[in-house]
Coordinates of C-alpha atoms and ligand atoms in Angstrom, one line a residue:
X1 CA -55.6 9.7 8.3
X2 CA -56.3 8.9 4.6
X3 CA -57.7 12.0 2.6
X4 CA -60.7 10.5 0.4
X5 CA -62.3 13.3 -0.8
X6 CA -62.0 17.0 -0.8
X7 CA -63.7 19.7 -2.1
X8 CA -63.7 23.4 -2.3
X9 CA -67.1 25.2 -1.4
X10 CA -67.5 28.1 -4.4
X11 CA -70.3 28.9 -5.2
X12 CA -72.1 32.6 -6.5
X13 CA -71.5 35.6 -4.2
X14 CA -74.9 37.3 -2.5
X15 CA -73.5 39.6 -0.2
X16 CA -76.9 41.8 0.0
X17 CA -76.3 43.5 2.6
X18 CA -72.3 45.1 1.7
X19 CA -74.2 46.0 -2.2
X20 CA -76.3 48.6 -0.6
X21 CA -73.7 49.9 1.6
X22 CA -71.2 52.6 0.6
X23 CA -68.0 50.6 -0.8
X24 CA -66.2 52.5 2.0
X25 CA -68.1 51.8 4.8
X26 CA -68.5 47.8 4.0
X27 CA -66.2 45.4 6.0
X28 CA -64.9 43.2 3.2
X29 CA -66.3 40.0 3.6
X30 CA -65.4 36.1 2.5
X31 CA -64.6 32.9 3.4
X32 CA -63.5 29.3 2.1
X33 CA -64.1 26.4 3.3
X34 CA -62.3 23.0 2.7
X35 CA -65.1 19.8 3.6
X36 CA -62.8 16.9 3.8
X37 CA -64.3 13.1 4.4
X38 CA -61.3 12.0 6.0
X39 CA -62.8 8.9 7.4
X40 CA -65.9 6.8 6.1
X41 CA -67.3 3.5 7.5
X42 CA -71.0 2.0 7.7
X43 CA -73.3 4.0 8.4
X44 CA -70.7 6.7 9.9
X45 CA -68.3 9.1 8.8
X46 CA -65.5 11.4 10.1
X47 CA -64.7 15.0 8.2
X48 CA -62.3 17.6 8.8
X49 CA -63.7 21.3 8.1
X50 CA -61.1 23.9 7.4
X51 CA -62.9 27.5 6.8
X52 CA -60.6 30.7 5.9
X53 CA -61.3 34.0 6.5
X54 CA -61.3 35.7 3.4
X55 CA -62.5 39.3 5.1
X56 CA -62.1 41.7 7.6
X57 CA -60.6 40.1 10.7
X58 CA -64.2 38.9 12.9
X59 CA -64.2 38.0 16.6
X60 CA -67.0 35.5 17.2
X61 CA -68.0 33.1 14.4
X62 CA -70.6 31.1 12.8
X63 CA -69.9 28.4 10.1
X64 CA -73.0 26.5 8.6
X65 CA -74.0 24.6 5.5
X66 CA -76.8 21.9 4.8
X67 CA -76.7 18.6 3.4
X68 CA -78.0 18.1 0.0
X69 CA -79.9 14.8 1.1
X70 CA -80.4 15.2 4.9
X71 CA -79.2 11.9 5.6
X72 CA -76.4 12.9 8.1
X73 CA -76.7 14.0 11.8
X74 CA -73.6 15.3 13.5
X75 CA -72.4 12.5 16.5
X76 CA -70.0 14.5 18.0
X77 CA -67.7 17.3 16.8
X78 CA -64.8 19.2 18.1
X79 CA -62.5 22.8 18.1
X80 CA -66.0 24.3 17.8
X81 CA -69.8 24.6 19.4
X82 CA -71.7 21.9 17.2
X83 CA -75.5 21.7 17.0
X84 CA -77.8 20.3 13.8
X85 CA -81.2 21.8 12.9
X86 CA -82.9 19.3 9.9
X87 CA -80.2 19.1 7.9
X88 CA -78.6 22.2 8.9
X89 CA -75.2 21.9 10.7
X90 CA -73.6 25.0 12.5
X91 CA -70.5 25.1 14.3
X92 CA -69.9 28.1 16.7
X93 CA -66.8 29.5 17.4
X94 CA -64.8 28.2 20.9
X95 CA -63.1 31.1 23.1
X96 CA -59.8 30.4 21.5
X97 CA -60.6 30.0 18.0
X98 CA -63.4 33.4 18.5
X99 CA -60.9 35.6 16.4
X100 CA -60.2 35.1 12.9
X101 CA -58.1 37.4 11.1
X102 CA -58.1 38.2 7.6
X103 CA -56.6 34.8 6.0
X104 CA -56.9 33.4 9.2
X105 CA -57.9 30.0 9.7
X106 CA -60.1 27.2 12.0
X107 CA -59.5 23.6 11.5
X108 CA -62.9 21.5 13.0
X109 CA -64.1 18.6 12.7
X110 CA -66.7 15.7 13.6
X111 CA -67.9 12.3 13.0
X112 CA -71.6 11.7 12.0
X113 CA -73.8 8.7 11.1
X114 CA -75.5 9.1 8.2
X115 CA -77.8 7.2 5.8
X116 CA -77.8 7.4 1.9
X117 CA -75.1 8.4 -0.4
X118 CA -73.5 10.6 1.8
X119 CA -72.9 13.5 -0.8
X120 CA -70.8 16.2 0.5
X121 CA -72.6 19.8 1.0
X122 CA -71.8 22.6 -1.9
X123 CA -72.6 25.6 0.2
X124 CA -71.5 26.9 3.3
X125 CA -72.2 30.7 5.1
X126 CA -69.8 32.5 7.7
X127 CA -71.9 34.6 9.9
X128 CA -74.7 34.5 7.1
X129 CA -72.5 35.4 4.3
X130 CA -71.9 32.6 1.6
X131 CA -68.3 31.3 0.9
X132 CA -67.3 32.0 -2.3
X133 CA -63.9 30.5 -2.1
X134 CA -62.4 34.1 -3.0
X135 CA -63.4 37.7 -3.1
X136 CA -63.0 40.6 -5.9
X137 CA -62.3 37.7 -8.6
X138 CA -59.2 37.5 -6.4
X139 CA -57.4 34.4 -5.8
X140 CA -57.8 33.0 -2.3
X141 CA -54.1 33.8 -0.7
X142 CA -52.0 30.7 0.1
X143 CA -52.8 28.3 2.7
X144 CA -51.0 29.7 5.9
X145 CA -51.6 25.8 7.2
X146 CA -47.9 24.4 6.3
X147 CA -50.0 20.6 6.6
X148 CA -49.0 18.1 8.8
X149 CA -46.3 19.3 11.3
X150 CA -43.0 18.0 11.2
X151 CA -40.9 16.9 14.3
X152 CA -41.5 14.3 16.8
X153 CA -44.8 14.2 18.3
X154 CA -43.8 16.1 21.4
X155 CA -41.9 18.7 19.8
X156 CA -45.1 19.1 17.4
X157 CA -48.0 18.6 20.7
X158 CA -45.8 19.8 23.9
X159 CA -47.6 20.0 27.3
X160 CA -50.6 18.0 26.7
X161 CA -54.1 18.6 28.4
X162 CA -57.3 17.6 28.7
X163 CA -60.2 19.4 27.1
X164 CA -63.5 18.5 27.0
X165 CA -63.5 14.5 26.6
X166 CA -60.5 14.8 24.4
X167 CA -56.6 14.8 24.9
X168 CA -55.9 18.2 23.4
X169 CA -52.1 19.8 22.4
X170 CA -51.1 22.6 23.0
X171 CA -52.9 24.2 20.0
X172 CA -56.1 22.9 22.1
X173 CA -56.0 20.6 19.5
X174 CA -57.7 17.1 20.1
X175 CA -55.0 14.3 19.5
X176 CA -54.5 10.4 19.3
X177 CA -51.2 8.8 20.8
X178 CA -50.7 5.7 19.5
X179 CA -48.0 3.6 21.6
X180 CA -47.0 0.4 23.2
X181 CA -46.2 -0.7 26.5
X182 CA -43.5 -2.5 28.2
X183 CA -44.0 -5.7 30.1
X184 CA -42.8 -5.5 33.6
X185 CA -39.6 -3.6 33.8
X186 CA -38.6 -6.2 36.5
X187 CA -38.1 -9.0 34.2
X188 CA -37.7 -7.5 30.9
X189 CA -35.4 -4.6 31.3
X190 CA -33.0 -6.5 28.5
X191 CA -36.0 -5.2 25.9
X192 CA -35.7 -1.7 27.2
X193 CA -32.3 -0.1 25.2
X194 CA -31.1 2.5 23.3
X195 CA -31.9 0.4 20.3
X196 CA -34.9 -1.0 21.0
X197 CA -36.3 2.8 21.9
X198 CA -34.9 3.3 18.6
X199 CA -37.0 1.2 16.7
X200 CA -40.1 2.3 18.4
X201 CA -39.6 5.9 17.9
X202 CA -38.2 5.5 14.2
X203 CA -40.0 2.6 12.8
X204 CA -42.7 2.0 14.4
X205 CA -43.1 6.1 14.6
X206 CA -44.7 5.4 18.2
X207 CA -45.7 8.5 20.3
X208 CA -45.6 6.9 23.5
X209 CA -43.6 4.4 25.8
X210 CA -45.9 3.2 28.8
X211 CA -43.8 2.2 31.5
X212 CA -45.2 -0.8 33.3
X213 CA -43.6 -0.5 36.7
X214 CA -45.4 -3.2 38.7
X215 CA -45.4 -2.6 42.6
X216 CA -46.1 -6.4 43.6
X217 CA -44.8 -9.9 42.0
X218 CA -40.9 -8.2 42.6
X219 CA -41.9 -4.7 41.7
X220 CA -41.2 -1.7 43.4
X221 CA -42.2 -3.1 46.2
X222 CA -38.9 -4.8 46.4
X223 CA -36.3 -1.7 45.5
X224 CA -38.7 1.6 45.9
X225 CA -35.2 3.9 44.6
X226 CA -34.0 1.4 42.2
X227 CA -38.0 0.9 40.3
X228 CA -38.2 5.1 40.7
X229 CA -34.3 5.9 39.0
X230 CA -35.2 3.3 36.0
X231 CA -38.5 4.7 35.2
X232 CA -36.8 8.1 35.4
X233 CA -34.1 6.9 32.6
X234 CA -37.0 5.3 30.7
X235 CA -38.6 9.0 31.0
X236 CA -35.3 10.3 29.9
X237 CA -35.0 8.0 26.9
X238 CA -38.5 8.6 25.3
X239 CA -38.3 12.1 25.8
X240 CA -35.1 11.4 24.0
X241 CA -36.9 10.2 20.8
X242 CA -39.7 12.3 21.1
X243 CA -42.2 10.5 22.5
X244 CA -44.3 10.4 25.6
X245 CA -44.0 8.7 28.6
X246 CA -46.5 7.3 30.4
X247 CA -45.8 6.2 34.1
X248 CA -47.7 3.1 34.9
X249 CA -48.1 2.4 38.7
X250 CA -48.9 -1.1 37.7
X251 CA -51.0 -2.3 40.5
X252 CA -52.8 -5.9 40.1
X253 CA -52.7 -7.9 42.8
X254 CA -53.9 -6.7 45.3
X255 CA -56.7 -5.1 43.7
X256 CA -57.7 -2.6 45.8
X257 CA -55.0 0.3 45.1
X258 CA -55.2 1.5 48.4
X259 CA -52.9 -1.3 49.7
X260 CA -50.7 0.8 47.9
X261 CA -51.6 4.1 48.8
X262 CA -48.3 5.5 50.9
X263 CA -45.5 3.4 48.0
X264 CA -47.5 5.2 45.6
X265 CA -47.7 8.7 46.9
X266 CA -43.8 8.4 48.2
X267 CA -43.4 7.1 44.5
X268 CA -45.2 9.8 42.7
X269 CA -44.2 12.7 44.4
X270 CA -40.3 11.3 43.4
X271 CA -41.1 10.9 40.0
X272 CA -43.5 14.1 39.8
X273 CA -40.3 16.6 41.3
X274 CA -37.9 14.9 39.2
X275 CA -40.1 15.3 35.9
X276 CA -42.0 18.7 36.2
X277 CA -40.2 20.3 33.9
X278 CA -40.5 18.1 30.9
X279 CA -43.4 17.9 28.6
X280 CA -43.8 14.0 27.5
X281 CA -44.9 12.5 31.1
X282 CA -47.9 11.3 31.5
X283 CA -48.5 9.7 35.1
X284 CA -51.1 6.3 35.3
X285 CA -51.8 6.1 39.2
X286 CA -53.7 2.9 39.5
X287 CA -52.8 -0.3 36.8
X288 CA -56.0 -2.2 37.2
X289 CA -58.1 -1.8 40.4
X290 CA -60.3 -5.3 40.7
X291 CA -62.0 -6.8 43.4
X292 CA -63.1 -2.8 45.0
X293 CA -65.6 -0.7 44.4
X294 CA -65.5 2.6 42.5
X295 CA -65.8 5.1 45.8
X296 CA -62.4 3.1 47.0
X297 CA -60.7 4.3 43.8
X298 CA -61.9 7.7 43.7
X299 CA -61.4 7.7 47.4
X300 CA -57.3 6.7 46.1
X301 CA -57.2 9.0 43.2
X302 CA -58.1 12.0 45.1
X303 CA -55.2 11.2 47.7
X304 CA -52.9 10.6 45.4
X305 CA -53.6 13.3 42.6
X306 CA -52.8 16.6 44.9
X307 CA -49.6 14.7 45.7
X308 CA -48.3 15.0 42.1
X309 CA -50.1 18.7 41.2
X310 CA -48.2 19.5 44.2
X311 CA -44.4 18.9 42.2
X312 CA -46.3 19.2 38.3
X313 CA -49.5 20.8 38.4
X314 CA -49.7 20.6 34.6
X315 CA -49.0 17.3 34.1
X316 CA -52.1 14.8 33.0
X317 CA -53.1 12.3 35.5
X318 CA -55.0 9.0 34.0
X319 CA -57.5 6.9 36.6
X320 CA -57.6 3.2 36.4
X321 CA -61.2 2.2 36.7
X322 CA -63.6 -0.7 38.3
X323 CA -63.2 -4.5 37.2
X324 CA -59.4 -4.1 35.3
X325 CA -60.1 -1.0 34.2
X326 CA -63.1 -2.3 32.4
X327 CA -65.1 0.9 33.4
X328 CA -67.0 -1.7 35.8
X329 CA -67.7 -3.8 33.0
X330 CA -66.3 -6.9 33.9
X331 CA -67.6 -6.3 37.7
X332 CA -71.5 -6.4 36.1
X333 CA -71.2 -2.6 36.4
X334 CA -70.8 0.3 33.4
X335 CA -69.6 3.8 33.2
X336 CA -72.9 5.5 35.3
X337 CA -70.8 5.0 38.3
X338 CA -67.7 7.4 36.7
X339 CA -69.9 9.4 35.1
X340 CA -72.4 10.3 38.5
X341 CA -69.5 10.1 40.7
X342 CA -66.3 11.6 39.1
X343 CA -62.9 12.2 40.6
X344 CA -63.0 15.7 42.1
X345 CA -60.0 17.0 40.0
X346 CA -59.0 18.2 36.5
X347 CA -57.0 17.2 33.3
X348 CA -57.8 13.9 34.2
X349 CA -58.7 10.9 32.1
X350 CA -59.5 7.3 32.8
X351 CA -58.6 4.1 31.7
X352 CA -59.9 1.9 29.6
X353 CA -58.7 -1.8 28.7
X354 CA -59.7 -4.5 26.6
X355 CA -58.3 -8.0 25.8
X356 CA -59.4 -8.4 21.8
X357 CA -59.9 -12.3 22.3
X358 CA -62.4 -11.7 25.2
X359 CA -63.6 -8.3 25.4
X360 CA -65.8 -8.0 22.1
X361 CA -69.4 -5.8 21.7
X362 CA -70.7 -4.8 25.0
X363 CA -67.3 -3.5 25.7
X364 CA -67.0 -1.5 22.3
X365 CA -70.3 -0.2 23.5
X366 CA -69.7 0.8 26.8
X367 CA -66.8 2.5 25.0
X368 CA -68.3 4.3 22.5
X369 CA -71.3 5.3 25.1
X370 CA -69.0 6.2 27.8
X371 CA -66.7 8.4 25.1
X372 CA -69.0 11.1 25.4
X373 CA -69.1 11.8 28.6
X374 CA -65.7 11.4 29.9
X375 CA -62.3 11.7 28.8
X376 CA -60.7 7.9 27.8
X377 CA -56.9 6.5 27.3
X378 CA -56.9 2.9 26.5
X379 CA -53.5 2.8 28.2
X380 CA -53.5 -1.2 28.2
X381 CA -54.8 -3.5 25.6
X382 CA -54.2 -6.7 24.2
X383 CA -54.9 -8.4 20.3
X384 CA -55.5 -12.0 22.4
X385 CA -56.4 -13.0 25.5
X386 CA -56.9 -11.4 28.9
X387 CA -54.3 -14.2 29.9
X388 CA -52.4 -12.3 27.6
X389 CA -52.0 -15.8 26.1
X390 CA -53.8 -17.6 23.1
X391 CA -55.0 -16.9 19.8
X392 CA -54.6 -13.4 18.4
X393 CA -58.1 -12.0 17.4
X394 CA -57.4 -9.9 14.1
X395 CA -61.0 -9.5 13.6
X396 CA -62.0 -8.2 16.8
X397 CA -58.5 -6.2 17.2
X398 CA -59.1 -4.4 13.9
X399 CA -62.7 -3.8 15.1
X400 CA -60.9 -2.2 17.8
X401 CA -58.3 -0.1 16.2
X402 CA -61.0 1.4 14.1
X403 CA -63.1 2.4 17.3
X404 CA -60.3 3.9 18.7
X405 CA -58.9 5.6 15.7
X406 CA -62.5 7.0 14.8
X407 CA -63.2 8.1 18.5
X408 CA -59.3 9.7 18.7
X409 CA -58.8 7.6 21.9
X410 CA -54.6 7.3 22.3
X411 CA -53.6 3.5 23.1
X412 CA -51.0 1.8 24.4
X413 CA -50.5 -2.4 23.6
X414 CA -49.4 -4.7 25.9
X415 CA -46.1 -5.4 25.3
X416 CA -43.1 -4.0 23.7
X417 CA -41.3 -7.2 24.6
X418 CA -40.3 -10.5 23.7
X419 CA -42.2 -12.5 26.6
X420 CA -43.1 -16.1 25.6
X421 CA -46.8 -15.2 25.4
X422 CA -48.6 -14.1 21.7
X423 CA -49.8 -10.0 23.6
X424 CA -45.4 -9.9 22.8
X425 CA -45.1 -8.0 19.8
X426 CA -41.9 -9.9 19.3
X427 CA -40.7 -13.3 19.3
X428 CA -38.8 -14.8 22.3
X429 CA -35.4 -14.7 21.8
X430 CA -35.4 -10.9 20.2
X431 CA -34.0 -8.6 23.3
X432 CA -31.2 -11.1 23.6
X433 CA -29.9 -9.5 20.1
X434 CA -29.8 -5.7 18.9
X435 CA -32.6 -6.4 15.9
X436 CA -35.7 -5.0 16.3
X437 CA -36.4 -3.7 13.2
X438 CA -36.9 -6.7 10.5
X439 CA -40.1 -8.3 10.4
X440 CA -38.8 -11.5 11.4
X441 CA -38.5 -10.4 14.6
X442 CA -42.2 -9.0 15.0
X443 CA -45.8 -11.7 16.0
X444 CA -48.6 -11.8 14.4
X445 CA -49.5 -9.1 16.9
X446 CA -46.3 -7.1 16.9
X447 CA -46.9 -6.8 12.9
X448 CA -50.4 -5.7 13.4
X449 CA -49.4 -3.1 15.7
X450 CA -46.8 -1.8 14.3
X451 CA -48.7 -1.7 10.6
X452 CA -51.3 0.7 12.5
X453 CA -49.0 2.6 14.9
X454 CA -46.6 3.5 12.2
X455 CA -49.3 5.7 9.7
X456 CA -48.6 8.8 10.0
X457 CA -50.1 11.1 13.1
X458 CA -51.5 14.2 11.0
X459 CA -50.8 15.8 14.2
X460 CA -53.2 19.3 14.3
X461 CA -50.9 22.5 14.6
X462 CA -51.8 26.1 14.6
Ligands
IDC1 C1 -49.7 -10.3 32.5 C2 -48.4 -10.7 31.7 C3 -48.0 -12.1 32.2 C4 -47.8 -12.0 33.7 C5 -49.1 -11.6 34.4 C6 -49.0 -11.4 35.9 O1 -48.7 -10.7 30.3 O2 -46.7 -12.4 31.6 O3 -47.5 -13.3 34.2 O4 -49.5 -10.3 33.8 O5 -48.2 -10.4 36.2 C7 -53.6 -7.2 32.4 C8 -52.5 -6.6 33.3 C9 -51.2 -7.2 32.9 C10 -51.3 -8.6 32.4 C11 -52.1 -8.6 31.2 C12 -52.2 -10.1 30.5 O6 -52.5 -5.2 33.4 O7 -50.3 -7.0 33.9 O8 -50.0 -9.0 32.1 N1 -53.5 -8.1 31.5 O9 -52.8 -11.0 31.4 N2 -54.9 -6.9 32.5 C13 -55.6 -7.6 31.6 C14 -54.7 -8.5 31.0

């Protein structure tokens, strides 16, 4: 996340109300706060609001300022209770950020359109009292916040869950996992190695392995115990590195995932057992239902989900969606049917997936739309073709990258692999050898990937 401005609200002191109180009785009072822009497109911008409690500890907070030229309006905001008056913003405390203690801190944030100049507000208030950026002439004490954590992304995020629309940490932090995924592990377990996981993890700084485990076309189907133990190594080896694991239950064809109901509870309740305990899995139960309606998949998801809450009840679950997990989409439908008709369960999310080369505005619509209302993981998408052939499309891709970064939905790119087809972030021939580190071994869309999965996470802690 690049840090483009930053400013430091100070401004004159008019605490009123502690001047005509004895200097005994009064509850020391202050606050800074830290407006960063950390994001800033047309029309639209993304800032992080850090505000220090420069006082007595308080339990139950409110943060506001105002813009000097009213052009903003607050789109959507999170780690506190956003609403906009004019060109008033508040943010309200949520229950686990309520107490602040004396030096204490709250890290929010939001993204807003807004029209004009955009300039950044001078003067903000904590429960009515202006923040002067210190107290008593003192200096502000040190910033507790040691930045950006260090570690892997699990050890920094452990057990993740969902909260609100967002993937959250476990500061109840809202995060963005930025990953690839493997082809099928039935024809390209030669990509899939100790230094191949490697790369990911160290150069391309990924935070998460989807494992494509198909069920058909020689899939699981085939080998139920062998498919199960070699996504349980794959488990193993992210968690390894670092990373998370997302288990794919890569249904296709047949469309309808309840052909696969009984392999995939059998599967997932193998996989769920065995896994429980660790904090990087992330189970996928339905690839890309086509050719069904959405009541069939909830109707799937809510026989499948108890099966793994049973064995991990903490554990995320993701929910493929109508029309190749277009969110109906490509069926002529759109996210109403989700959104009036959810799955009956919790710390779930549902996927979303888009082809660059064919999936263009309506989808980054529905997307954007639908992001409000209900929790979203891109866990598949491609920079070409739904063929997962053709032309990479940088323009539409980047168009893509950006909606995702600036909405904090985590992704996963179809494929960490060397298949003959330009979705392959590297070129055929690669898994045969032990590079996969030198650009010569990267596509066009492996080098694109791996130049926007490799920025650094910025990871929220505290
Ligand atoms: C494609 C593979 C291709 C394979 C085909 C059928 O890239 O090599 O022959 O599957 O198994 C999806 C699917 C994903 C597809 C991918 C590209 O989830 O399995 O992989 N795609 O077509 N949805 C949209 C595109």
């Amino acid at each position: 996340m690049k840090r483009l401005l930053a400013i430091v609200a100070s401004c004159a002191t008019a605490l009123g109300l502690t001047a005509l109180a004895s200097p005994q009785a009064a509850a020391a009072t202050g606050c800074k706060v830290d407006y960063t822009i950390t994001n800033q497109w047309s029309g639209g911008f993304q800032a992080g609001v850090k505000v220090t409690n420069l006082g007595d500890p308080v339990s139950g907070w409110v943060l506001k300022w105002t813009w000097p030229d009213g052009g903003q309006k607050v789109v959507q905001g999170w780690n506190a209770t956003w609403s906009q008056s004019g060109s008033t913003a508040s943010a309200t405390n949520v229950d686990w950020n309520r107490t602040l203690a004396t030096g204490g801190t709250a890290d929010l944030g939001f993204t807003a359109s807004f029209t004009g100049a955009n300039p950044k507000p001078t003067a903000f208030t904590l429960n009515g009292v202006a923040c002067t950026g210190s107290i008593g002439g003192e200096e502000p004490p040190p910033d507790p916040d040691p930045g950006p954590g260090t570690g892997t992304p699990v050890s920094i995020n452990g057990q993740l869950k969902v909260c609100g629309v967002n993937l959250c940490n476990q500061y109840n932090r809202p995060i963005q996992l930025r990953g690839m995924s493997t082809h099928g592990i039935q024809w390209f377990s030669k990509c899939y190695n100790n230094a191949s996981l490697d790369a990911l993890a160290q150069d391309w700084k990924s935070d998460l392995f989807r494992i494509a485990m198909y069920v058909q076309e020689s899939g699981y189907e085939t080998d139920p115990a062998g498919f199960t133990s070699r996504v349980n190594s794959y488990v193993d080896m992210a968690e390894a590195r670092g990373m998370y694991a997302m288990i794919d239950f890569h249904t296709l064809t047949p469309g309808d995932p309840n052909y696969n109901l009984d392999r995939a509870k059998t599967f997932f309740a193998s996989v769920a057992a065995r896994n429980a305990a660790k904090k990087n899995v992330i189970y996928e139960i339905a690839n890309e239902p086509n050719g069904v309606s959405w009541t069939a998949i909830k109707n799937y998801a809510e026989q499948v989900i108890p099966v793994i809450r049973a064995a991990d009840p903490d554990a995320v679950i993701i929910v493929g969606t109508r029309g190749w997990s277009s969110l109906g989409v490509s069926d002529g439908s759109n996210e109403t049917e989700v959104i009036n008709n959810p799955v009956n369960a919790t710390n779930i999310m549902y996927a979303f997936h888009f082809y660059a080369a064919s999936h263009k505005d309506n989808y980054r619509a529905t997307l954007s739309r639908a992001a409000t209302k209900l929790p979203l993981f891109v866990t598949e998408f491609g920079t070409v073709s739904a063929t997962g052939g053709g032309a990479m499309d940088r323009a539409s891709s980047v168009a893509w990258l950006d909606l995702l970064d600036q909405l904090k939905i985590s992704y996963a790119n179809w494929t960490y692999s060397d298949a003959n087809e330009s979705s392959a972030a590297f070129r055929p021939g690669t898994c045969n050898g032990s590079d996969y580190s030198s650009s010569g071994v990267l596509t066009e869309s492996g080098a694109l990937l791996k130049s926007r999965i490799s920025t650094p996470d910025a990871f929220p802690v505290g």
